[in-house]
Tab-separated table of C-alpha atoms and ligand atoms in Angstrom:
chain	number	residue	atom	x	y	z
L	1	UNK	CA	-23.076	-23.853	30.876
L	2	UNK	CA	-19.845	-24.131	31.394
L	3	UNK	CA	-17.077	-23.738	28.941
L	4	UNK	CA	-15.964	-26.927	27.592
L	5	UNK	CA	-11.961	-27.699	28.289
L	6	UNK	CA	-9.833	-26.393	25.824
L	7	UNK	CA	-7.006	-27.334	23.465
L	8	UNK	CA	-4.996	-30.001	22.667
L	9	UNK	CA	-2.128	-28.784	20.225
L	10	UNK	CA	-3.255	-32.472	19.143
L	11	UNK	CA	-1.453	-32.247	15.853
L	12	UNK	CA	2.008	-29.869	17.145
L	13	UNK	CA	5.177	-31.838	17.481
L	14	UNK	CA	5.403	-29.247	20.590
L	15	UNK	CA	1.331	-29.890	21.920
L	16	UNK	CA	0.016	-26.507	23.155
L	17	UNK	CA	-2.079	-27.346	26.763
L	18	UNK	CA	-3.909	-24.232	26.952
L	19	UNK	CA	-6.227	-25.533	29.575
L	20	UNK	CA	-8.963	-22.419	30.943
L	21	UNK	CA	-12.385	-20.936	30.266
L	22	UNK	CA	-13.008	-17.468	28.511
L	23	UNK	CA	-15.560	-15.038	29.544
L	24	UNK	CA	-18.817	-15.675	28.109
L	25	UNK	CA	-18.768	-12.150	25.989
L	26	UNK	CA	-21.288	-11.651	23.645
L	27	UNK	CA	-19.087	-10.910	20.524
L	28	UNK	CA	-15.801	-12.912	19.932
L	29	UNK	CA	-13.197	-10.125	21.274
L	30	UNK	CA	-9.952	-11.435	22.334
L	31	UNK	CA	-7.878	-10.585	24.865
L	32	UNK	CA	-6.041	-7.693	23.306
L	33	UNK	CA	-9.407	-5.903	21.990
L	34	UNK	CA	-9.359	-7.590	18.643
L	35	UNK	CA	-12.814	-8.409	17.560
L	36	UNK	CA	-13.286	-11.192	15.550
L	37	UNK	CA	-15.568	-11.260	12.207
L	38	UNK	CA	-14.013	-13.490	9.356
L	39	UNK	CA	-14.161	-17.393	9.734
L	40	UNK	CA	-12.406	-19.274	7.092
L	41	UNK	CA	-13.764	-22.757	6.320
L	42	UNK	CA	-11.644	-25.476	4.966
L	43	UNK	CA	-13.914	-27.790	3.379
L	44	UNK	CA	-11.695	-30.434	2.319
L	45	UNK	CA	-7.532	-30.972	2.685
L	46	UNK	CA	-7.778	-32.254	-1.039
L	47	UNK	CA	-6.734	-30.464	-4.259
L	48	UNK	CA	-6.660	-31.219	-8.008
L	49	UNK	CA	-3.303	-29.114	-8.263
L	50	UNK	CA	0.159	-29.543	-6.001
L	51	UNK	CA	1.519	-25.877	-5.746
L	52	UNK	CA	5.171	-27.037	-4.747
L	53	UNK	CA	4.761	-24.155	-1.884
L	54	UNK	CA	1.635	-25.894	-0.632
L	55	UNK	CA	1.819	-29.992	-0.917
L	56	UNK	CA	4.000	-32.472	-1.807
L	57	UNK	CA	3.430	-34.248	-4.833
L	58	UNK	CA	3.058	-37.513	-3.024
L	59	UNK	CA	2.944	-38.666	-0.009
L	60	UNK	CA	0.345	-36.349	1.402
L	61	UNK	CA	-1.423	-38.331	3.965
L	62	UNK	CA	-4.931	-37.460	3.698
L	63	UNK	CA	-7.509	-36.675	6.108
L	64	UNK	CA	-9.676	-39.505	7.075
L	65	UNK	CA	-13.370	-39.025	5.264
L	66	UNK	CA	-14.985	-40.140	8.011
L	67	UNK	CA	-13.484	-36.751	10.009
L	68	UNK	CA	-14.354	-34.522	7.423
L	69	UNK	CA	-16.972	-32.072	8.784
L	70	UNK	CA	-20.313	-32.790	7.224
L	71	UNK	CA	-22.733	-29.785	5.579
L	72	UNK	CA	-24.918	-30.008	8.523
L	73	UNK	CA	-22.128	-29.981	11.155
L	74	UNK	CA	-20.101	-26.983	9.157
L	75	UNK	CA	-24.230	-25.096	8.590
L	76	UNK	CA	-24.303	-25.517	12.709
L	77	UNK	CA	-21.044	-24.153	13.476
L	78	UNK	CA	-21.356	-21.637	11.390
L	79	UNK	CA	-24.497	-20.224	12.746
L	80	UNK	CA	-23.471	-20.196	16.022
L	81	UNK	CA	-20.147	-18.308	14.701
L	82	UNK	CA	-22.445	-15.499	13.069
L	83	UNK	CA	-24.938	-14.794	16.701
L	84	UNK	CA	-21.719	-14.354	18.126
L	85	UNK	CA	-20.374	-11.946	15.220
L	86	UNK	CA	-18.310	-13.583	12.350
L	87	UNK	CA	-20.007	-11.574	9.394
L	88	UNK	CA	-17.578	-13.294	6.314
L	89	UNK	CA	-17.550	-16.928	5.949
L	90	UNK	CA	-14.502	-17.618	3.315
L	91	UNK	CA	-14.678	-21.122	2.042
L	92	UNK	CA	-11.211	-22.443	1.384
L	93	UNK	CA	-8.894	-25.684	1.898
L	94	UNK	CA	-7.582	-27.606	-0.448
L	95	UNK	CA	-9.633	-26.999	-3.567
L	96	UNK	CA	-13.251	-26.251	-1.998
L	97	UNK	CA	-14.742	-26.605	-5.426
L	98	UNK	CA	-13.394	-30.532	-4.888
L	99	UNK	CA	-16.610	-30.845	-2.333
L	100	UNK	CA	-19.713	-32.521	-3.967
L	101	UNK	CA	-21.875	-30.402	-2.250
L	102	UNK	CA	-20.061	-26.799	-2.371
L	103	UNK	CA	-22.973	-25.381	-3.992
L	104	UNK	CA	-25.485	-26.721	-1.036
L	105	UNK	CA	-22.726	-25.725	1.267
L	106	UNK	CA	-22.786	-21.836	-0.294
L	107	UNK	CA	-26.226	-21.522	-0.190
L	108	UNK	CA	-27.659	-22.867	3.159
L	109	UNK	CA	-24.402	-20.666	4.944
L	110	UNK	CA	-25.476	-17.934	2.921
L	111	UNK	CA	-29.249	-18.206	3.996
L	112	UNK	CA	-27.864	-17.474	7.413
L	113	UNK	CA	-28.844	-14.343	9.284
L	114	UNK	CA	-25.313	-12.653	10.877
L	115	UNK	CA	-26.140	-9.558	13.523
L	116	UNK	CA	-26.171	-6.808	11.200
L	117	UNK	CA	-28.159	-9.022	8.564
L	118	UNK	CA	-26.988	-11.645	5.968
L	119	UNK	CA	-23.678	-12.822	6.004
L	120	UNK	CA	-20.859	-12.542	3.350
L	121	UNK	CA	-20.153	-15.999	1.635
L	122	UNK	CA	-16.707	-15.370	0.170
L	123	UNK	CA	-14.323	-18.431	-1.324
L	124	UNK	CA	-10.870	-18.860	-2.330
L	125	UNK	CA	-10.081	-21.233	-5.405
L	126	UNK	CA	-7.306	-22.478	-7.597
L	127	UNK	CA	-9.877	-21.666	-10.092
L	128	UNK	CA	-10.173	-25.073	-11.699
L	129	UNK	CA	-13.871	-26.365	-12.380
L	130	UNK	CA	-15.153	-22.744	-11.772
L	131	UNK	CA	-16.355	-22.127	-14.667
L	132	UNK	CA	-18.407	-25.193	-15.057
L	133	UNK	CA	-19.586	-24.146	-11.234
L	134	UNK	CA	-19.980	-20.403	-11.129
L	135	UNK	CA	-23.538	-19.773	-12.007
L	136	UNK	CA	-25.089	-21.965	-9.165
L	137	UNK	CA	-22.635	-20.625	-6.899
L	138	UNK	CA	-23.779	-16.977	-7.105
L	139	UNK	CA	-27.337	-18.615	-7.608
L	140	UNK	CA	-26.947	-20.031	-3.965
L	141	UNK	CA	-25.095	-16.626	-2.819
L	142	UNK	CA	-21.818	-16.525	-3.204
L	143	UNK	CA	-20.717	-12.959	-2.810
L	144	UNK	CA	-16.919	-12.976	-3.215
L	145	UNK	CA	-13.987	-14.748	-5.234
L	146	UNK	CA	-10.460	-15.075	-4.986
L	147	UNK	CA	-9.100	-16.966	-7.629
L	148	UNK	CA	-5.383	-18.192	-6.802
L	149	UNK	CA	-2.548	-17.655	-10.206
L	150	UNK	CA	0.860	-17.612	-9.781
L	151	UNK	CA	2.081	-17.569	-13.572
L	152	UNK	CA	0.984	-16.633	-16.584
L	153	UNK	CA	3.140	-18.790	-18.715
L	154	UNK	CA	1.949	-22.650	-19.349
L	155	UNK	CA	5.429	-24.335	-18.439
L	156	UNK	CA	6.121	-22.577	-15.581
L	157	UNK	CA	2.465	-23.534	-14.246
L	158	UNK	CA	2.813	-27.130	-15.163
L	159	UNK	CA	5.846	-27.334	-13.477
L	160	UNK	CA	4.974	-24.850	-9.978
L	161	UNK	CA	1.712	-26.894	-9.820
L	162	UNK	CA	2.259	-30.544	-11.085
L	163	UNK	CA	-0.409	-30.222	-13.630
L	164	UNK	CA	-0.891	-28.924	-16.933
L	165	UNK	CA	-3.781	-27.198	-16.401
L	166	UNK	CA	-3.526	-23.479	-16.768
L	167	UNK	CA	-6.570	-23.509	-19.487
L	168	UNK	CA	-8.696	-24.450	-16.896
L	169	UNK	CA	-7.642	-21.743	-14.710
L	170	UNK	CA	-7.714	-19.386	-17.430
L	171	UNK	CA	-11.509	-20.609	-18.218
L	172	UNK	CA	-12.628	-19.957	-14.400
L	173	UNK	CA	-10.598	-16.339	-14.348
L	174	UNK	CA	-12.500	-15.411	-17.238
L	175	UNK	CA	-16.116	-16.777	-16.336
L	176	UNK	CA	-15.642	-14.541	-12.965
L	177	UNK	CA	-14.636	-11.546	-15.017
L	178	UNK	CA	-17.821	-12.027	-16.761
L	179	UNK	CA	-20.175	-12.270	-13.857
L	180	UNK	CA	-21.394	-9.740	-11.606
L	181	UNK	CA	-18.815	-10.695	-8.576
L	182	UNK	CA	-16.661	-8.247	-7.585
L	183	UNK	CA	-14.333	-6.989	-6.333
L	184	UNK	CA	-12.776	-10.042	-8.514
L	185	UNK	CA	-9.268	-10.686	-6.952
L	186	UNK	CA	-6.357	-13.045	-8.147
L	187	UNK	CA	-4.077	-14.496	-5.123
L	188	UNK	CA	-0.134	-14.812	-6.330
L	189	UNK	CA	2.669	-16.267	-4.220
L	190	UNK	CA	5.857	-14.893	-5.580
L	191	UNK	CA	8.540	-16.834	-5.408
L	192	UNK	CA	12.808	-16.430	-6.580
L	193	UNK	CA	13.615	-17.831	-9.410
L	194	UNK	CA	9.650	-18.990	-10.181
L	195	UNK	CA	7.854	-15.948	-10.926
L	196	UNK	CA	9.436	-13.079	-9.569
L	197	UNK	CA	10.407	-11.737	-13.019
L	198	UNK	CA	7.283	-11.164	-14.153
L	199	UNK	CA	5.397	-9.808	-11.197
L	200	UNK	CA	4.648	-7.089	-13.437
L	201	UNK	CA	3.064	-9.208	-16.421
L	202	UNK	CA	0.458	-10.604	-13.378
L	203	UNK	CA	-0.486	-7.390	-12.280
L	204	UNK	CA	-1.081	-6.180	-16.517
L	205	UNK	CA	-2.990	-9.605	-16.880
L	206	UNK	CA	-5.141	-8.749	-13.779
L	207	UNK	CA	-5.679	-5.275	-15.068
L	208	UNK	CA	-7.012	-6.769	-18.542
L	209	UNK	CA	-9.399	-8.747	-16.631
L	210	UNK	CA	-10.560	-6.292	-13.930
L	211	UNK	CA	-9.445	-7.913	-11.233
L	212	UNK	CA	-7.151	-6.743	-7.870
L	213	UNK	CA	-3.598	-8.739	-7.817
L	214	UNK	CA	-2.602	-9.211	-4.006
L	215	UNK	CA	0.968	-10.673	-4.082
L	216	UNK	CA	1.534	-12.825	-1.367
L	217	UNK	CA	5.048	-13.122	0.723
L	218	UNK	CA	5.647	-16.986	0.951
L	219	UNK	CA	5.174	-18.416	4.656
L	220	UNK	CA	6.847	-21.422	6.348
L	221	UNK	CA	3.198	-23.447	5.313
L	222	UNK	CA	4.807	-26.075	2.457
L	223	UNK	CA	3.901	-29.557	3.586
L	224	UNK	CA	7.365	-30.427	2.626
L	225	UNK	CA	8.911	-28.089	5.163
L	226	UNK	CA	11.054	-26.217	2.577
L	227	UNK	CA	10.446	-22.851	3.298
L	228	UNK	CA	13.457	-21.087	3.387
L	229	UNK	CA	13.454	-17.157	4.799
L	230	UNK	CA	16.713	-16.477	2.604
L	231	UNK	CA	15.179	-16.926	-0.844
L	232	UNK	CA	11.722	-15.497	-0.453
L	233	UNK	CA	10.788	-12.774	-2.427
L	234	UNK	CA	9.789	-9.696	-0.198
L	235	UNK	CA	7.099	-7.003	-0.380
L	236	UNK	CA	9.983	-4.147	-0.223
L	237	UNK	CA	11.355	-6.535	-3.721
L	238	UNK	CA	7.418	-6.777	-4.821
L	239	UNK	CA	7.393	-3.216	-4.499
L	240	UNK	CA	10.596	-2.494	-6.396
L	241	UNK	CA	9.525	-4.216	-9.269
L	242	UNK	CA	6.504	-2.698	-9.422
L	243	UNK	CA	7.397	0.699	-9.101
L	244	UNK	CA	10.009	0.269	-12.463
L	245	UNK	CA	7.148	-0.014	-14.562
L	246	UNK	CA	4.298	2.441	-12.667
L	247	UNK	CA	3.732	5.045	-10.103
L	248	UNK	CA	2.007	3.046	-7.004
L	249	UNK	CA	0.126	5.244	-4.245
L	250	UNK	CA	-0.623	4.053	-1.182
L	251	UNK	CA	-4.202	3.174	-0.662
L	252	UNK	CA	-5.385	4.357	3.182
L	253	UNK	CA	-8.278	2.637	5.258
L	254	UNK	CA	-6.537	-1.176	5.580
L	255	UNK	CA	-8.512	-1.744	8.428
L	256	UNK	CA	-8.696	-5.511	9.451
L	257	UNK	CA	-7.461	-6.517	5.765
L	258	UNK	CA	-4.275	-8.238	5.268
L	259	UNK	CA	-3.493	-6.443	1.850
L	260	UNK	CA	-1.618	-3.237	2.026
L	261	UNK	CA	-2.935	-1.441	-1.489
L	262	UNK	CA	-1.434	0.624	-4.208
L	263	UNK	CA	-3.049	2.687	-6.466
L	264	UNK	CA	-1.584	2.321	-9.749
L	265	UNK	CA	-0.742	5.422	-11.991
L	266	UNK	CA	-3.417	6.908	-10.425
L	267	UNK	CA	-6.229	4.564	-10.694
L	268	UNK	CA	-8.440	3.430	-10.990
L	269	UNK	CA	-6.348	-0.205	-10.876
L	270	UNK	CA	-4.984	-1.343	-7.291
L	271	UNK	CA	-2.313	-3.940	-6.295
L	272	UNK	CA	-1.983	-5.110	-3.043
L	273	UNK	CA	0.586	-7.067	-0.899
L	274	UNK	CA	0.022	-9.159	1.693
L	275	UNK	CA	3.464	-9.182	3.460
L	276	UNK	CA	2.809	-11.967	6.796
L	277	UNK	CA	6.403	-12.649	6.899
L	278	UNK	CA	8.052	-9.205	6.802
L	279	UNK	CA	5.304	-6.778	7.753
L	280	UNK	CA	2.710	-8.780	9.495
L	281	UNK	CA	-0.512	-7.185	10.476
L	282	UNK	CA	-1.334	-9.375	13.895
L	283	UNK	CA	-2.711	-6.085	15.043
L	284	UNK	CA	-5.702	-5.842	12.861
L	285	UNK	CA	-6.306	-9.524	12.196
L	286	UNK	CA	-10.413	-10.618	12.634
L	287	UNK	CA	-9.769	-14.540	11.427
L	288	UNK	CA	-10.375	-17.203	12.869
L	289	UNK	CA	-10.309	-20.995	11.073
L	290	UNK	CA	-11.941	-24.118	10.814
L	291	UNK	CA	-10.057	-27.188	9.173
L	292	UNK	CA	-11.929	-29.447	6.857
L	293	UNK	CA	-11.727	-32.088	10.069
L	294	UNK	CA	-13.409	-29.743	12.749
L	295	UNK	CA	-10.798	-27.838	14.135
L	296	UNK	CA	-10.568	-24.245	15.126
L	297	UNK	CA	-7.379	-21.846	14.800
L	298	UNK	CA	-6.853	-18.755	16.076
L	299	UNK	CA	-3.625	-18.247	13.875
L	300	UNK	CA	-2.099	-19.889	10.796
L	301	UNK	CA	1.071	-20.214	12.515
L	302	UNK	CA	-0.429	-21.447	15.634
L	303	UNK	CA	0.613	-25.125	16.867
L	304	UNK	CA	-2.539	-24.999	18.892
L	305	UNK	CA	-5.660	-26.502	17.816
L	306	UNK	CA	-9.267	-26.550	19.585
L	307	UNK	CA	-11.433	-29.629	19.411
L	308	UNK	CA	-14.491	-28.736	18.078
L	309	UNK	CA	-15.265	-31.793	16.098
L	310	UNK	CA	-15.075	-33.435	19.733
L	311	UNK	CA	-18.000	-31.203	20.565
L	312	UNK	CA	-19.874	-31.731	17.123
L	313	UNK	CA	-19.566	-35.348	17.738
L	314	UNK	CA	-18.821	-36.559	21.311
L	315	UNK	CA	-20.527	-36.590	24.094
L	316	UNK	CA	-23.672	-34.810	24.599
L	317	UNK	CA	-24.135	-34.388	21.165
L	318	UNK	CA	-27.407	-35.398	20.565
L	319	UNK	CA	-28.664	-32.573	22.451
L	320	UNK	CA	-28.941	-29.332	20.031
L	321	UNK	CA	-29.096	-26.884	22.628
L	322	UNK	CA	-26.000	-28.528	24.717
L	323	UNK	CA	-23.940	-28.505	21.205
L	324	UNK	CA	-24.880	-24.902	20.653
L	325	UNK	CA	-23.260	-23.592	23.563
L	326	UNK	CA	-20.755	-26.151	23.522
L	327	UNK	CA	-19.512	-24.905	20.124
L	328	UNK	CA	-20.539	-21.008	21.250
L	329	UNK	CA	-18.036	-21.636	24.445
L	330	UNK	CA	-15.422	-23.146	21.845
L	331	UNK	CA	-14.945	-20.442	19.836
L	332	UNK	CA	-14.872	-18.102	22.717
L	333	UNK	CA	-11.988	-19.960	24.408
L	334	UNK	CA	-10.196	-19.996	20.818
L	335	UNK	CA	-10.250	-16.517	20.356
L	336	UNK	CA	-9.540	-15.736	24.061
L	337	UNK	CA	-5.948	-18.025	23.513
L	338	UNK	CA	-5.117	-16.389	20.816
L	339	UNK	CA	-1.893	-14.234	21.036
L	340	UNK	CA	-0.707	-11.395	20.100
L	341	UNK	CA	1.362	-11.876	17.531
L	342	UNK	CA	2.702	-14.738	15.387
L	343	UNK	CA	6.364	-15.842	15.534
L	344	UNK	CA	7.813	-16.537	12.178
L	345	UNK	CA	10.631	-13.983	13.102
L	346	UNK	CA	11.083	-15.729	16.035
L	347	UNK	CA	14.264	-18.121	15.786
L	348	UNK	CA	12.187	-20.482	18.235
L	349	UNK	CA	9.319	-20.519	15.718
L	350	UNK	CA	8.233	-23.823	15.063
L	351	UNK	CA	6.286	-24.539	11.548
L	352	UNK	CA	2.924	-26.139	12.227
L	353	UNK	CA	2.511	-29.863	11.549
L	354	UNK	CA	-0.008	-29.185	9.087
L	355	UNK	CA	0.142	-27.805	5.313
L	356	UNK	CA	-1.570	-24.712	4.254
L	357	UNK	CA	-4.027	-27.128	2.464
L	358	UNK	CA	-4.855	-28.786	5.305
L	359	UNK	CA	-4.953	-25.616	7.598
L	360	UNK	CA	-6.973	-23.881	4.746
L	361	UNK	CA	-5.655	-20.523	3.582
C	401	LIG	N1	-6.623	-24.176	-3.459
C	401	LIG	C1	-7.229	-22.703	-3.006
C	401	LIG	C2	-6.270	-21.871	-3.769
C	401	LIG	O1	-5.338	-22.177	-4.105
C	401	LIG	O2	-6.905	-20.662	-3.851
C	401	LIG	C3	-7.718	-22.441	-1.964
C	401	LIG	C4	-6.658	-23.216	-0.735
C	401	LIG	S1	-5.153	-22.293	-1.015
C	401	LIG	C5	-4.195	-22.998	0.412
C	401	LIG	C6	-5.123	-20.695	0.193
C	401	LIG	C7	-4.344	-19.748	-0.832
C	401	LIG	O3	-3.044	-19.996	0.410
C	401	LIG	C8	-3.990	-19.850	-2.348
C	401	LIG	O4	-3.687	-18.494	-2.554
C	401	LIG	C9	-2.471	-20.146	-2.156
C	401	LIG	O5	-1.443	-19.458	-2.897
C	401	LIG	C10	-2.038	-19.774	-0.760
C	401	LIG	N2	-0.909	-20.425	-0.212
C	401	LIG	C11	-0.455	-21.629	0.065
C	401	LIG	N3	0.679	-22.305	0.434
C	401	LIG	C12	1.344	-20.747	0.455
C	401	LIG	C13	2.285	-20.329	1.444
C	401	LIG	N4	3.210	-21.370	1.312
C	401	LIG	N5	2.534	-19.214	1.676
C	401	LIG	C14	1.706	-18.489	1.084
C	401	LIG	N6	0.525	-18.411	0.601
C	401	LIG	C15	0.241	-20.069	0.315
C	402	LIG	FE1	-3.776	-26.742	-3.674
C	402	LIG	FE2	-4.153	-24.112	-3.575
C	402	LIG	FE3	-2.489	-25.698	-2.478
C	402	LIG	FE4	-2.182	-24.974	-4.740
C	402	LIG	S1	-2.391	-23.443	-2.903
C	402	LIG	S2	-2.000	-27.191	-3.885
C	402	LIG	S3	-4.340	-25.133	-5.522
C	402	LIG	S4	-4.669	-25.697	-1.932
C-alpha cells in the first residue's frame, strides 16, 4: 500500500509541512541511522497536580474527550509499532493513573509480542493513587515505574504543584519500593529558588527507599511559556551540589538512555542527570511519542505532528488491513522526518504550542 501523506504541524504557531513518504523498511530507522525502540504513549492530558513548570493553574484547554484515543486504538497502534521493532511502551500523560481503564491498557499492551519476545510496559506517574493501583498494574504486566517528586518538603510541594498531596505521593513511592519493580526511578526537575537547595536531600531520600533519582534540567515545555534559560539549574550545577557531599564516579555504557549516571561513593547507589538543554543526547535518541489525541511526534521539542488519528478514524478506517498498513506508514514517515537534533539552543527555537502535559513526558 502507498504511504499516507504526512504531517501536519497543526498545533504549531509555524506549521511545518513535511510532505512525503518514507521508504518501506522493516524497522523504524531514521535517516541518521537511529533505530527506534521506545514509544511513549500519553493516555490523557489531564492531571491531579498543576506543577508550575508543566501546566498553568487555570485556563487549561483540555483535549476534547471524543478526540482521546480509545484503548482499542492504542492497542492497535502498539501492535503495529511492536511489529516494526518497538520494544518498550511508556505510558504517561498528563497523569496516566487518571485514565479509568488504566489496568486494562497495561494488560493489553503487555500482552503484545515484540520481535524479540514480550514488550516492556513502563509508566511515568506523579504517584497519586499509585498505592491503590499498583497490585493490579503489576498483575497486568507493568514492568517499570518512574515516579516524579521534586521536593520532600510539604509546603514546597503544595506551592510547586498547587495541590497539598505530598502524603499521597509518599504513599505511592512506599508501595513501589515494597514491590518487585526494579529499577525504581524517581524524577526530579531541578529549579532555581524552588528546590535547588535540597538536591542532596532528594538523593538521600531516594537511596533510603531503594530508588534511583534522576534530575531533569527544566525544559521549555511549560504550558505557560515562562521557561527562562538564565535561571534554569544546569547539569554542571547539579553535579557540583552533589559533589560537595559525595564522590561521584561516571557509570559507563549509557546507550540510548536519556540519563547520564554516576555511582555514589563507590556504589551501589547511583544518581542520574537528564541534561536535555545543556548536554543534549539526540544522537542516541530512540524515542517516538503518541499524544492522547492521536498525534505522533518524533521529538519533544518538535513543532510537527503526524496525524495518526486520521488513519484510525478517517476514510478506509473500517478495513483493519488498511488501517494497519496506514499506521505502519505513518510511524515510518514520522521516523523518516526526524531531525538530527532539537534546536532548543538555537535562537530561532520556537517552543511547541502544546505543554508537556499534552505532549506526554
Ligand atoms: N504526570 C506524570 C508525572 O509527573 O510523572 C507523567 C507526565 S509528566 C509530563 C512526565 C515527566 O515530565 C515528569 O517527570 C515531569 O517532572 C517532567 N516534566 C514536565 N514538565 C517539564 C519541564 N518543563 N521540564 C522538564 N521536565 C518536565
Ligand atoms: Fe501533572 Fe506530571 Fe505535569 Fe506535574 S509534571 S502537572 S504531575 S503531568
